PDB file of C-alpha atoms in Angstrom:
ATOM      1  CA  MET A  15     -26.525 -54.154 -64.864  1.00 69.00           C
ATOM      2  CA  LEU A  16     -24.573 -52.042 -67.282  1.00 77.00           C
ATOM      3  CA  TYR A  17     -26.148 -48.791 -65.885  1.00 77.00           C
ATOM      4  CA  GLY A  18     -25.442 -49.886 -62.273  1.00 79.00           C
ATOM      5  CA  LEU A  19     -21.865 -50.663 -63.060  1.00 85.00           C
ATOM      6  CA  SER A  20     -21.488 -47.370 -64.812  1.00 85.00           C
ATOM      7  CA  LEU A  21     -22.928 -45.560 -61.856  1.00 80.00           C
ATOM      8  CA  LEU A  22     -20.595 -47.349 -59.411  1.00 83.00           C
ATOM      9  CA  ALA A  23     -17.559 -46.693 -61.538  1.00 86.00           C
ATOM     10  CA  GLY A  24     -18.527 -43.047 -61.989  1.00 83.00           C
ATOM     11  CA  ILE A  25     -18.912 -42.607 -58.227  1.00 81.00           C
ATOM     12  CA  ALA A  26     -15.509 -44.230 -57.580  1.00 84.00           C
ATOM     13  CA  LEU A  27     -13.689 -42.133 -60.108  1.00 83.00           C
ATOM     14  CA  LEU A  28     -15.363 -38.947 -58.754  1.00 80.00           C
ATOM     15  CA  THR A  29     -14.311 -39.814 -55.270  1.00 78.00           C
ATOM     16  CA  LEU A  30     -10.612 -40.635 -56.169  1.00 82.00           C
ATOM     17  CA  GLY A  31     -10.471 -37.715 -58.512  1.00 79.00           C
ATOM     18  CA  GLY A  32     -11.761 -35.278 -55.965  1.00 75.00           C
ATOM     19  CA  GLU A  33      -9.291 -36.599 -53.359  1.00 74.00           C
ATOM     20  CA  SER A  34      -6.378 -36.210 -55.860  1.00 78.00           C
ATOM     21  CA  LEU A  35      -7.457 -32.768 -56.838  1.00 74.00           C
ATOM     22  CA  ILE A  36      -7.787 -31.524 -53.265  1.00 72.00           C
ATOM     23  CA  ARG A  37      -4.410 -32.920 -52.308  1.00 74.00           C
ATOM     24  CA  GLY A  38      -2.676 -31.466 -55.348  1.00 75.00           C
ATOM     25  CA  ALA A  39      -4.436 -28.127 -54.965  1.00 74.00           C
ATOM     26  CA  VAL A  40      -3.576 -27.807 -51.184  1.00 72.00           C
ATOM     27  CA  ALA A  41      -0.013 -28.806 -51.814  1.00 75.00           C
ATOM     28  CA  GLY A  42       0.290 -26.244 -54.635  1.00 73.00           C
ATOM     29  CA  ALA A  43      -1.140 -23.557 -52.463  1.00 68.00           C
ATOM     30  CA  ARG A  44       1.364 -24.251 -49.797  1.00 70.00           C
ATOM     31  CA  ARG A  45       4.155 -24.423 -52.310  1.00 72.00           C
ATOM     32  CA  VAL A  46       3.334 -20.889 -53.594  1.00 66.00           C
ATOM     33  CA  GLY A  47       2.845 -19.551 -50.135  1.00 64.00           C
ATOM     34  CA  VAL A  48      -0.882 -19.146 -49.903  1.00 61.00           C
ATOM     35  CA  SER A  49      -1.891 -18.746 -46.291  1.00 60.00           C
ATOM     36  CA  PRO A  50      -3.603 -21.650 -44.541  1.00 61.00           C
ATOM     37  CA  LEU A  51      -6.601 -19.453 -43.949  1.00 58.00           C
ATOM     38  CA  LEU A  52      -7.113 -18.781 -47.688  1.00 62.00           C
ATOM     39  CA  THR A  53      -6.289 -22.358 -48.514  1.00 64.00           C
ATOM     40  CA  GLY A  54      -8.925 -23.639 -46.132  1.00 63.00           C
ATOM     41  CA  LEU A  55     -11.489 -21.140 -47.158  1.00 62.00           C
ATOM     42  CA  VAL A  56     -11.185 -21.464 -50.923  1.00 66.00           C
ATOM     43  CA  VAL A  57      -9.037 -24.397 -51.978  1.00 67.00           C
ATOM     44  CA  VAL A  58     -10.488 -26.987 -49.647  1.00 69.00           C
ATOM     45  CA  GLY A  59     -14.038 -25.453 -50.054  1.00 70.00           C
ATOM     46  CA  PHE A  60     -13.956 -25.605 -53.771  1.00 72.00           C
ATOM     47  CA  GLY A  61     -11.976 -28.824 -53.859  1.00 72.00           C
ATOM     48  CA  THR A  62     -14.505 -30.876 -51.874  1.00 74.00           C
ATOM     49  CA  SER A  63     -17.264 -29.523 -54.153  1.00 78.00           C
ATOM     50  CA  ALA A  64     -15.421 -30.464 -57.313  1.00 80.00           C
ATOM     51  CA  PRO A  65     -17.487 -33.561 -58.099  1.00 82.00           C
ATOM     52  CA  GLU A  66     -20.690 -31.506 -57.741  1.00 84.00           C
ATOM     53  CA  LEU A  67     -19.223 -28.952 -60.036  1.00 85.00           C
ATOM     54  CA  VAL A  68     -18.218 -31.294 -62.936  1.00 85.00           C
ATOM     55  CA  VAL A  69     -21.419 -33.331 -62.699  1.00 86.00           C
ATOM     56  CA  SER A  70     -23.814 -30.341 -62.554  1.00 90.00           C
ATOM     57  CA  VAL A  71     -21.908 -28.413 -65.317  1.00 90.00           C
ATOM     58  CA  ASP A  72     -21.890 -31.556 -67.448  1.00 88.00           C
ATOM     59  CA  ALA A  73     -25.613 -32.104 -66.878  1.00 89.00           C
ATOM     60  CA  ALA A  74     -26.450 -28.540 -67.590  1.00 90.00           C
ATOM     61  CA  ILE A  75     -24.561 -28.468 -70.911  1.00 90.00           C
ATOM     62  CA  ASN A  76     -26.224 -31.707 -71.931  1.00 87.00           C
ATOM     63  CA  GLN A  77     -29.741 -30.355 -71.332  1.00 89.00           C
ATOM     64  CA  GLN A  78     -30.286 -32.380 -68.182  1.00 88.00           C
ATOM     65  CA  PRO A  79     -31.445 -29.623 -65.745  1.00 91.00           C
ATOM     66  CA  ASP A  80     -33.234 -31.915 -63.268  1.00 91.00           C
ATOM     67  CA  ILE A  81     -29.860 -33.691 -62.510  1.00 90.00           C
ATOM     68  CA  ALA A  82     -27.943 -30.428 -62.442  1.00 91.00           C
ATOM     69  CA  VAL A  83     -30.196 -28.797 -59.929  1.00 94.00           C
ATOM     70  CA  GLY A  84     -31.114 -32.091 -58.110  1.00 92.00           C
ATOM     71  CA  ASN A  85     -27.406 -32.780 -57.547  1.00 92.00           C
ATOM     72  CA  ILE A  86     -26.896 -29.482 -55.775  1.00 94.00           C
ATOM     73  CA  VAL A  87     -30.088 -29.483 -53.639  1.00 95.00           C
ATOM     74  CA  GLY A  88     -29.700 -33.174 -52.830  1.00 93.00           C
ATOM     75  CA  SER A  89     -26.086 -32.698 -51.822  1.00 92.00           C
ATOM     76  CA  ASN A  90     -26.909 -29.886 -49.532  1.00 95.00           C
ATOM     77  CA  ILE A  91     -29.595 -31.993 -47.812  1.00 95.00           C
ATOM     78  CA  GLY A  92     -27.253 -34.994 -47.587  1.00 93.00           C
ATOM     79  CA  ASN A  93     -24.357 -32.953 -46.277  1.00 92.00           C
ATOM     80  CA  ILE A  94     -26.299 -31.906 -43.151  1.00 92.00           C
ATOM     81  CA  LEU A  95     -28.665 -34.793 -42.502  1.00 94.00           C
ATOM     82  CA  LEU A  96     -26.435 -37.640 -43.654  1.00 93.00           C
ATOM     83  CA  ILE A  97     -22.913 -36.540 -43.190  1.00 91.00           C
ATOM     84  CA  LEU A  98     -23.279 -34.402 -40.038  1.00 88.00           C
ATOM     85  CA  GLY A  99     -25.575 -37.133 -38.559  1.00 90.00           C
ATOM     86  CA  MET A 100     -22.961 -39.732 -39.286  1.00 90.00           C
ATOM     87  CA  CYS A 101     -20.176 -37.656 -37.837  1.00 88.00           C
ATOM     88  CA  ALA A 102     -22.227 -37.142 -34.555  1.00 86.00           C
ATOM     89  CA  VAL A 103     -22.991 -40.823 -34.315  1.00 89.00           C
ATOM     90  CA  ILE A 104     -19.175 -41.519 -34.684  1.00 87.00           C
ATOM     91  CA  CYS A 105     -18.263 -38.860 -32.073  1.00 83.00           C
ATOM     92  CA  PRO A 106     -20.495 -36.396 -30.193  1.00 81.00           C
ATOM     93  CA  MET A 107     -19.738 -32.979 -31.556  1.00 76.00           C
ATOM     94  CA  VAL A 108     -19.054 -29.675 -29.574  1.00 73.00           C
ATOM     95  CA  VAL A 109     -18.361 -26.687 -31.706  1.00 70.00           C
ATOM     96  CA  GLN A 110     -17.283 -23.063 -31.080  1.00 67.00           C
ATOM     97  CA  PRO A 111     -20.411 -21.170 -32.244  1.00 64.00           C
ATOM     98  CA  LEU A 112     -18.377 -18.099 -32.940  1.00 62.00           C
ATOM     99  CA  ALA A 113     -16.328 -19.930 -35.517  1.00 59.00           C
ATOM    100  CA  LEU A 114     -19.326 -21.128 -37.496  1.00 70.00           C
ATOM    101  CA  ARG A 115     -22.202 -18.686 -37.034  1.00 75.00           C
ATOM    102  CA  ARG A 116     -21.418 -16.553 -39.995  1.00 78.00           C
ATOM    103  CA  ASP A 117     -21.100 -19.478 -42.365  1.00 81.00           C
ATOM    104  CA  GLY A 118     -24.312 -21.018 -40.928  1.00 84.00           C
ATOM    105  CA  LEU A 119     -26.098 -17.765 -41.469  1.00 86.00           C
ATOM    106  CA  VAL A 120     -24.812 -17.631 -45.140  1.00 89.00           C
ATOM    107  CA  VAL A 121     -26.023 -21.138 -45.729  1.00 91.00           C
ATOM    108  CA  VAL A 122     -29.586 -20.158 -44.686  1.00 92.00           C
ATOM    109  CA  LEU A 123     -29.453 -16.931 -46.748  1.00 94.00           C
ATOM    110  CA  ALA A 124     -28.153 -18.845 -49.835  1.00 95.00           C
ATOM    111  CA  SER A 125     -31.000 -21.329 -49.386  1.00 96.00           C
ATOM    112  CA  LEU A 126     -33.505 -18.522 -49.202  1.00 96.00           C
ATOM    113  CA  LEU A 127     -31.881 -16.886 -52.280  1.00 95.00           C
ATOM    114  CA  PHE A 128     -32.349 -20.110 -54.234  1.00 96.00           C
ATOM    115  CA  ILE A 129     -35.928 -20.274 -53.189  1.00 95.00           C
ATOM    116  CA  GLY A 130     -36.616 -16.661 -54.164  1.00 94.00           C
ATOM    117  CA  LEU A 131     -34.760 -16.769 -57.473  1.00 94.00           C
ATOM    118  CA  SER A 132     -36.361 -20.094 -58.520  1.00 91.00           C
ATOM    119  CA  PHE A 133     -39.840 -18.873 -57.745  1.00 87.00           C
ATOM    120  CA  GLY A 134     -40.504 -18.222 -61.413  1.00 84.00           C
ATOM    121  CA  GLY A 135     -39.795 -21.923 -62.296  1.00 87.00           C
ATOM    122  CA  ALA A 136     -36.309 -21.521 -63.738  1.00 91.00           C
ATOM    123  CA  LEU A 137     -32.869 -20.086 -63.078  1.00 93.00           C
ATOM    124  CA  GLY A 138     -31.426 -17.909 -65.809  1.00 92.00           C
ATOM    125  CA  ARG A 139     -28.179 -16.028 -66.472  1.00 93.00           C
ATOM    126  CA  ILE A 140     -29.247 -13.094 -64.341  1.00 94.00           C
ATOM    127  CA  ASP A 141     -29.905 -15.386 -61.478  1.00 95.00           C
ATOM    128  CA  ALA A 142     -26.544 -17.034 -62.061  1.00 95.00           C
ATOM    129  CA  GLY A 143     -24.847 -13.627 -61.907  1.00 96.00           C
ATOM    130  CA  ILE A 144     -26.593 -12.944 -58.494  1.00 96.00           C
ATOM    131  CA  PHE A 145     -25.399 -16.301 -57.137  1.00 96.00           C
ATOM    132  CA  LEU A 146     -21.802 -15.672 -58.317  1.00 95.00           C
ATOM    133  CA  ALA A 147     -21.685 -12.142 -56.967  1.00 96.00           C
ATOM    134  CA  GLY A 148     -22.954 -13.474 -53.677  1.00 94.00           C
ATOM    135  CA  LEU A 149     -20.050 -15.989 -53.559  1.00 93.00           C
ATOM    136  CA  VAL A 150     -17.501 -13.455 -54.327  1.00 93.00           C
ATOM    137  CA  GLY A 151     -18.979 -11.108 -51.658  1.00 92.00           C
ATOM    138  CA  TYR A 152     -18.934 -13.991 -49.092  1.00 88.00           C
ATOM    139  CA  LEU A 153     -15.306 -14.855 -49.795  1.00 84.00           C
ATOM    140  CA  VAL A 154     -14.101 -11.178 -49.684  1.00 86.00           C
ATOM    141  CA  TRP A 155     -16.153 -10.581 -46.425  1.00 83.00           C
ATOM    142  CA  ALA A 156     -14.843 -13.854 -44.889  1.00 78.00           C
ATOM    143  CA  TYR A 157     -11.143 -13.288 -45.765  1.00 77.00           C
ATOM    144  CA  ILE A 158     -11.067  -9.593 -44.673  1.00 79.00           C
ATOM    145  CA  SER A 159     -12.888 -10.260 -41.320  1.00 72.00           C
ATOM    146  CA  GLU A 160     -10.688 -13.241 -40.541  1.00 65.00           C
ATOM    147  CA  SER A 161      -7.342 -11.808 -41.578  1.00 69.00           C
ATOM    148  CA  ARG A 162      -7.684  -8.510 -39.636  1.00 64.00           C
ATOM    149  CA  GLN A 163      -8.064 -10.083 -36.188  1.00 58.00           C
ATOM    150  CA  HIS A 164      -7.564 -13.222 -34.277  1.00 58.00           C
ATOM    151  CA  VAL A 165     -10.988 -14.938 -34.698  1.00 54.00           C
ATOM    152  CA  PRO A 166     -12.129 -18.546 -34.115  1.00 57.00           C
ATOM    153  CA  ALA A 167     -13.453 -18.745 -37.685  1.00 53.00           C
ATOM    154  CA  ALA A 168      -9.921 -18.044 -39.021  1.00 54.00           C
ATOM    155  CA  GLU A 169      -8.422 -20.821 -36.914  1.00 58.00           C
ATOM    156  CA  MET A 170     -11.121 -23.162 -38.142  1.00 56.00           C
ATOM    157  CA  HIS A 171     -10.542 -22.443 -41.794  1.00 54.00           C
ATOM    158  CA  ALA A 172      -6.779 -22.799 -41.334  1.00 57.00           C
ATOM    159  CA  SER A 173      -7.391 -26.171 -39.594  1.00 59.00           C
ATOM    160  CA  GLU A 174      -9.330 -27.354 -42.629  1.00 55.00           C
ATOM    161  CA  ALA A 175      -6.207 -27.019 -44.747  1.00 54.00           C
ATOM    162  CA  GLU A 176      -4.063 -28.647 -42.078  1.00 58.00           C
ATOM    163  CA  GLU A 177      -6.335 -31.703 -42.004  1.00 56.00           C
ATOM    164  CA  MET A 178      -5.005 -32.692 -45.354  1.00 58.00           C
ATOM    165  CA  THR A 179      -2.025 -35.088 -44.905  1.00 60.00           C
ATOM    166  CA  LYS A 180       0.214 -37.117 -47.191  1.00 66.00           C
ATOM    167  CA  LEU A 181       0.284 -34.340 -49.858  1.00 66.00           C
ATOM    168  CA  PRO A 182       2.571 -34.476 -52.943  1.00 70.00           C
ATOM    169  CA  THR A 183       5.858 -32.777 -52.230  1.00 68.00           C
ATOM    170  CA  THR A 184       7.377 -31.887 -55.542  1.00 75.00           C
ATOM    171  CA  GLY A 185       6.263 -29.734 -58.491  1.00 75.00           C
ATOM    172  CA  TRP A 186       5.790 -32.649 -60.836  1.00 75.00           C
ATOM    173  CA  MET A 187       3.995 -34.746 -58.312  1.00 79.00           C
ATOM    174  CA  ILE A 188       1.627 -31.780 -57.657  1.00 78.00           C
ATOM    175  CA  ALA A 189       1.019 -31.413 -61.446  1.00 80.00           C
ATOM    176  CA  ILE A 190       0.268 -35.199 -61.805  1.00 82.00           C
ATOM    177  CA  ALA A 191      -2.245 -35.059 -58.871  1.00 79.00           C
ATOM    178  CA  LEU A 192      -4.031 -32.152 -60.400  1.00 76.00           C
ATOM    179  CA  VAL A 193      -4.092 -33.537 -63.906  1.00 81.00           C
ATOM    180  CA  VAL A 194      -5.080 -37.057 -62.897  1.00 82.00           C
ATOM    181  CA  GLY A 195      -7.669 -35.653 -60.467  1.00 79.00           C
ATOM    182  CA  LEU A 196      -9.319 -33.574 -63.090  1.00 78.00           C
ATOM    183  CA  GLY A 197      -9.271 -36.351 -65.651  1.00 84.00           C
ATOM    184  CA  MET A 198     -10.947 -38.738 -63.116  1.00 82.00           C
ATOM    185  CA  LEU A 199     -13.496 -36.124 -62.296  1.00 81.00           C
ATOM    186  CA  ILE A 200     -14.437 -35.589 -65.968  1.00 80.00           C
ATOM    187  CA  GLY A 201     -14.473 -39.314 -66.777  1.00 84.00           C
ATOM    188  CA  GLY A 202     -16.315 -40.077 -63.598  1.00 81.00           C
ATOM    189  CA  SER A 203     -19.090 -37.455 -64.291  1.00 80.00           C
ATOM    190  CA  GLN A 204     -19.609 -38.960 -67.750  1.00 81.00           C
ATOM    191  CA  LEU A 205     -19.992 -42.521 -66.242  1.00 84.00           C
ATOM    192  CA  LEU A 206     -22.159 -41.296 -63.530  1.00 81.00           C
ATOM    193  CA  LEU A 207     -24.550 -39.453 -65.790  1.00 81.00           C
ATOM    194  CA  PHE A 208     -24.741 -42.315 -68.265  1.00 83.00           C
ATOM    195  CA  GLY A 209     -25.549 -44.787 -65.396  1.00 83.00           C
ATOM    196  CA  ALA A 210     -27.942 -42.398 -63.547  1.00 80.00           C
ATOM    197  CA  ILE A 211     -29.985 -41.498 -66.591  1.00 80.00           C
ATOM    198  CA  GLY A 212     -30.085 -45.171 -67.859  1.00 84.00           C
ATOM    199  CA  LEU A 213     -31.130 -46.375 -64.489  1.00 79.00           C
ATOM    200  CA  ALA A 214     -33.884 -43.759 -64.186  1.00 78.00           C
ATOM    201  CA  GLN A 215     -35.215 -44.695 -67.517  1.00 77.00           C
ATOM    202  CA  ALA A 216     -34.980 -48.477 -66.854  1.00 82.00           C
ATOM    203  CA  MET A 217     -36.796 -48.113 -63.457  1.00 80.00           C
ATOM    204  CA  GLY A 218     -39.267 -45.539 -64.506  1.00 80.00           C
ATOM    205  CA  ILE A 219     -37.904 -42.956 -62.054  1.00 83.00           C
ATOM    206  CA  SER A 220     -37.629 -39.333 -62.892  1.00 84.00           C
ATOM    207  CA  GLU A 221     -34.199 -37.794 -63.437  1.00 83.00           C
ATOM    208  CA  ALA A 222     -34.955 -35.321 -60.586  1.00 85.00           C
ATOM    209  CA  VAL A 223     -35.176 -38.130 -58.064  1.00 88.00           C
ATOM    210  CA  ILE A 224     -31.961 -39.782 -59.268  1.00 86.00           C
ATOM    211  CA  GLY A 225     -30.198 -36.416 -59.187  1.00 85.00           C
ATOM    212  CA  LEU A 226     -31.478 -35.614 -55.682  1.00 87.00           C
ATOM    213  CA  THR A 227     -30.547 -38.976 -54.174  1.00 87.00           C
ATOM    214  CA  ILE A 228     -28.049 -41.336 -55.924  1.00 84.00           C
ATOM    215  CA  VAL A 229     -26.107 -38.635 -57.815  1.00 86.00           C
ATOM    216  CA  ALA A 230     -26.190 -36.289 -54.857  1.00 88.00           C
ATOM    217  CA  VAL A 231     -24.762 -38.877 -52.435  1.00 84.00           C
ATOM    218  CA  GLY A 232     -22.077 -39.965 -54.977  1.00 82.00           C
ATOM    219  CA  THR A 233     -20.813 -36.502 -55.504  1.00 82.00           C
ATOM    220  CA  SER A 234     -20.781 -35.798 -51.667  1.00 84.00           C
ATOM    221  CA  LEU A 235     -18.345 -38.449 -50.862  1.00 79.00           C
ATOM    222  CA  PRO A 236     -15.271 -36.077 -50.645  1.00 75.00           C
ATOM    223  CA  GLU A 237     -17.158 -34.016 -48.096  1.00 76.00           C
ATOM    224  CA  MET A 238     -17.996 -37.172 -46.198  1.00 81.00           C
ATOM    225  CA  ALA A 239     -14.454 -38.351 -46.243  1.00 78.00           C
ATOM    226  CA  VAL A 240     -13.085 -34.980 -44.936  1.00 75.00           C
ATOM    227  CA  SER A 241     -15.793 -34.517 -42.283  1.00 79.00           C
ATOM    228  CA  VAL A 242     -15.661 -38.119 -41.018  1.00 80.00           C
ATOM    229  CA  ILE A 243     -11.811 -37.932 -40.684  1.00 77.00           C
ATOM    230  CA  ALA A 244     -12.172 -34.645 -38.777  1.00 76.00           C
ATOM    231  CA  ALA A 245     -14.825 -36.177 -36.533  1.00 78.00           C
ATOM    232  CA  LEU A 246     -12.581 -39.180 -35.791  1.00 79.00           C
ATOM    233  CA  ARG A 247      -9.784 -36.655 -34.743  1.00 75.00           C
ATOM    234  CA  ARG A 248     -12.368 -34.844 -32.602  1.00 76.00           C
ATOM    235  CA  HIS A 249     -12.080 -31.769 -34.677  1.00 73.00           C
ATOM    236  CA  ALA A 250     -15.783 -30.944 -34.717  1.00 72.00           C
ATOM    237  CA  ASP A 251     -15.423 -27.363 -35.934  1.00 70.00           C
ATOM    238  CA  VAL A 252     -13.572 -28.567 -39.030  1.00 73.00           C
ATOM    239  CA  ALA A 253     -16.154 -31.243 -39.756  1.00 76.00           C
ATOM    240  CA  VAL A 254     -19.120 -28.816 -39.455  1.00 79.00           C
ATOM    241  CA  GLY A 255     -17.164 -26.026 -41.193  1.00 78.00           C
ATOM    242  CA  ASN A 256     -16.487 -28.322 -44.225  1.00 78.00           C
ATOM    243  CA  ILE A 257     -20.242 -29.089 -44.518  1.00 83.00           C
ATOM    244  CA  LEU A 258     -21.162 -25.381 -44.368  1.00 83.00           C
ATOM    245  CA  GLY A 259     -18.450 -24.306 -46.817  1.00 84.00           C
ATOM    246  CA  SER A 260     -19.486 -27.037 -49.296  1.00 86.00           C
ATOM    247  CA  ASN A 261     -23.112 -25.969 -49.036  1.00 91.00           C
ATOM    248  CA  ILE A 262     -22.149 -22.369 -49.669  1.00 91.00           C
ATOM    249  CA  PHE A 263     -20.087 -23.261 -52.733  1.00 89.00           C
ATOM    250  CA  ASN A 264     -22.757 -25.671 -54.070  1.00 93.00           C
ATOM    251  CA  LEU A 265     -25.544 -23.031 -54.060  1.00 94.00           C
ATOM    252  CA  LEU A 266     -23.649 -19.896 -54.904  1.00 94.00           C
ATOM    253  CA  GLY A 267     -20.826 -21.200 -57.016  1.00 92.00           C
ATOM    254  CA  ILE A 268     -21.742 -24.415 -58.723  1.00 92.00           C
ATOM    255  CA  LEU A 269     -25.338 -23.562 -59.356  1.00 94.00           C
ATOM    256  CA  GLY A 270     -24.290 -20.252 -60.428  1.00 94.00           C
ATOM    257  CA  ILE A 271     -21.780 -21.514 -62.985  1.00 94.00           C
ATOM    258  CA  SER A 272     -24.318 -24.142 -64.209  1.00 94.00           C
ATOM    259  CA  ALA A 273     -27.151 -21.612 -64.626  1.00 94.00           C
ATOM    260  CA  PHE A 274     -24.866 -19.242 -66.457  1.00 94.00           C
ATOM    261  CA  LEU A 275     -23.784 -21.859 -68.944  1.00 93.00           C
ATOM    262  CA  GLN A 276     -27.417 -23.093 -69.538  1.00 91.00           C
ATOM    263  CA  PRO A 277     -30.636 -21.765 -68.006  1.00 92.00           C
ATOM    264  CA  LEU A 278     -32.120 -24.396 -65.715  1.00 93.00           C
ATOM    265  CA  PRO A 279     -35.837 -24.938 -65.385  1.00 93.00           C
ATOM    266  CA  LEU A 280     -36.819 -26.273 -61.971  1.00 91.00           C
ATOM    267  CA  ALA A 281     -38.586 -29.591 -61.511  1.00 89.00           C
ATOM    268  CA  SER A 282     -41.955 -29.247 -59.893  1.00 89.00           C
ATOM    269  CA  ARG A 283     -41.065 -31.601 -57.027  1.00 90.00           C
ATOM    270  CA  VAL A 284     -37.979 -29.584 -56.134  1.00 91.00           C
ATOM    271  CA  ALA A 285     -40.203 -26.430 -55.819  1.00 89.00           C
ATOM    272  CA  LEU A 286     -42.944 -28.202 -53.780  1.00 90.00           C
ATOM    273  CA  PHE A 287     -40.718 -30.325 -51.541  1.00 93.00           C
ATOM    274  CA  ASP A 288     -36.911 -30.552 -51.891  1.00 94.00           C
ATOM    275  CA  GLN A 289     -36.009 -26.876 -51.535  1.00 94.00           C
ATOM    276  CA  TRP A 290     -38.051 -26.685 -48.281  1.00 95.00           C
ATOM    277  CA  VAL A 291     -36.238 -29.785 -46.943  1.00 95.00           C
ATOM    278  CA  MET A 292     -32.992 -28.081 -47.812  1.00 96.00           C
ATOM    279  CA  LEU A 293     -33.979 -24.934 -45.972  1.00 95.00           C
ATOM    280  CA  GLY A 294     -35.209 -26.891 -42.969  1.00 94.00           C
ATOM    281  CA  ALA A 295     -31.951 -28.813 -42.733  1.00 93.00           C
ATOM    282  CA  ALA A 296     -29.971 -25.543 -42.832  1.00 91.00           C
ATOM    283  CA  GLY A 297     -32.302 -24.138 -40.106  1.00 89.00           C
ATOM    284  CA  ILE A 298     -31.635 -27.217 -37.911  1.00 85.00           C
ATOM    285  CA  LEU A 299     -27.900 -26.767 -38.376  1.00 81.00           C
ATOM    286  CA  VAL A 300     -27.941 -23.052 -37.595  1.00 81.00           C
ATOM    287  CA  LEU A 301     -30.084 -23.720 -34.471  1.00 80.00           C
ATOM    288  CA  PHE A 302     -27.384 -26.128 -33.328  1.00 76.00           C
ATOM    289  CA  LEU A 303     -24.687 -23.582 -33.949  1.00 70.00           C
ATOM    290  CA  TYR A 304     -26.430 -20.590 -32.319  1.00 72.00           C
ATOM    291  CA  THR A 305     -27.310 -22.522 -29.241  1.00 68.00           C
ATOM    292  CA  GLY A 306     -23.830 -23.878 -28.902  1.00 60.00           C
ATOM    293  CA  MET A 307     -25.245 -27.166 -27.822  1.00 64.00           C
ATOM    294  CA  ARG A 308     -23.490 -30.430 -28.035  1.00 70.00           C
ATOM    295  CA  LEU A 309     -24.671 -32.647 -30.888  1.00 75.00           C
ATOM    296  CA  SER A 310     -25.053 -35.955 -29.242  1.00 81.00           C
ATOM    297  CA  ARG A 311     -25.113 -39.464 -30.727  1.00 85.00           C
ATOM    298  CA  TRP A 312     -28.914 -39.691 -30.492  1.00 85.00           C
ATOM    299  CA  GLU A 313     -29.329 -36.329 -32.192  1.00 83.00           C
ATOM    300  CA  GLY A 314     -27.003 -37.521 -34.924  1.00 86.00           C
ATOM    301  CA  ALA A 315     -29.122 -40.661 -35.195  1.00 91.00           C
ATOM    302  CA  ALA A 316     -32.248 -38.401 -35.516  1.00 88.00           C
ATOM    303  CA  LEU A 317     -30.593 -36.545 -38.410  1.00 90.00           C
ATOM    304  CA  LEU A 318     -29.868 -39.829 -40.100  1.00 93.00           C
ATOM    305  CA  ALA A 319     -33.396 -41.035 -39.540  1.00 94.00           C
ATOM    306  CA  GLY A 320     -34.597 -37.774 -41.127  1.00 93.00           C
ATOM    307  CA  TYR A 321     -32.448 -38.470 -44.164  1.00 94.00           C
ATOM    308  CA  ALA A 322     -33.768 -42.043 -44.387  1.00 94.00           C
ATOM    309  CA  ALA A 323     -37.345 -40.678 -44.358  1.00 94.00           C
ATOM    310  CA  TYR A 324     -36.477 -38.109 -47.012  1.00 94.00           C
ATOM    311  CA  ILE A 325     -35.076 -40.751 -49.285  1.00 91.00           C
ATOM    312  CA  ALA A 326     -38.146 -43.036 -48.591  1.00 90.00           C
ATOM    313  CA  LEU A 327     -40.455 -40.250 -49.574  1.00 90.00           C
ATOM    314  CA  SER A 328     -38.423 -39.354 -52.633  1.00 86.00           C
ATOM    315  CA  PHE A 329     -38.897 -42.885 -54.029  1.00 82.00           C
ATOM    316  CA  THR A 330     -42.518 -43.428 -52.993  1.00 80.00           C
ATOM    317  CA  ILE A 331     -44.619 -40.300 -52.957  1.00 70.00           C
ATOM    318  CA  PHE A 332     -42.687 -38.252 -55.496  1.00 61.00           C
TER     319      PHE A 332
END
């Protein structure tokens, strides 16, 4: 009971803290004159991934690599199969392929990079440097290519920033939002890890499974909120772009930072199963983007069914 309550409280604090941090960061970026393009590309991208960041870094520092890695891999799987599926069920989605093809390709390449670097069974500091260099390269490439000419991707990233409403308006309100948000994220990560590890031990489930499922879903709630709101407003490009951006930041940024702070051995089930599910989910999304097809409600339901099957297999076979 205690572990379950701690888990729920941790998820609630992470969700509220992530929301507060994003709004404070977006408001601060606007106040200092940061362009909507850069705000959407960097601030919203990192902001929605803030719960994954604090949880994975906390887990890595505390010698819990299965949760640190599982949180990232599980979040990337859930972002596509669960969140995108949910968005499509809410409202059939039609996207501009040109606005999203680059980021879709980067998600696949980042997933392949993860599989290649983790082939030896662990991610070390050299691997972390490669991940972080890849993130810097992606951000520079994206910003230069989008700021030089009028392109759909630039409009999409600017729209991500404009989706944020009811922002703090004064300097002290922005500061409070940032400090409170960060405090909630740190406190929430502690509660989430305490509850998740305790629950895993009490139920005889591996930390990897808990990290890949319960922890991953809990830290993905900010992405879910942004994408669902965008879907309800019929802004499909923003909903999908948010998912792509989050997956890129998760793999290249958060995993890079976590592995730099503490080398991360890879659980055998991640190598055998989960990383391939992550790659397959990315491939499905890219296929959708490159064909320019409409993602209908039944296709969204199929994605949700795929996620349900993944969860069932995680708790039964593995």
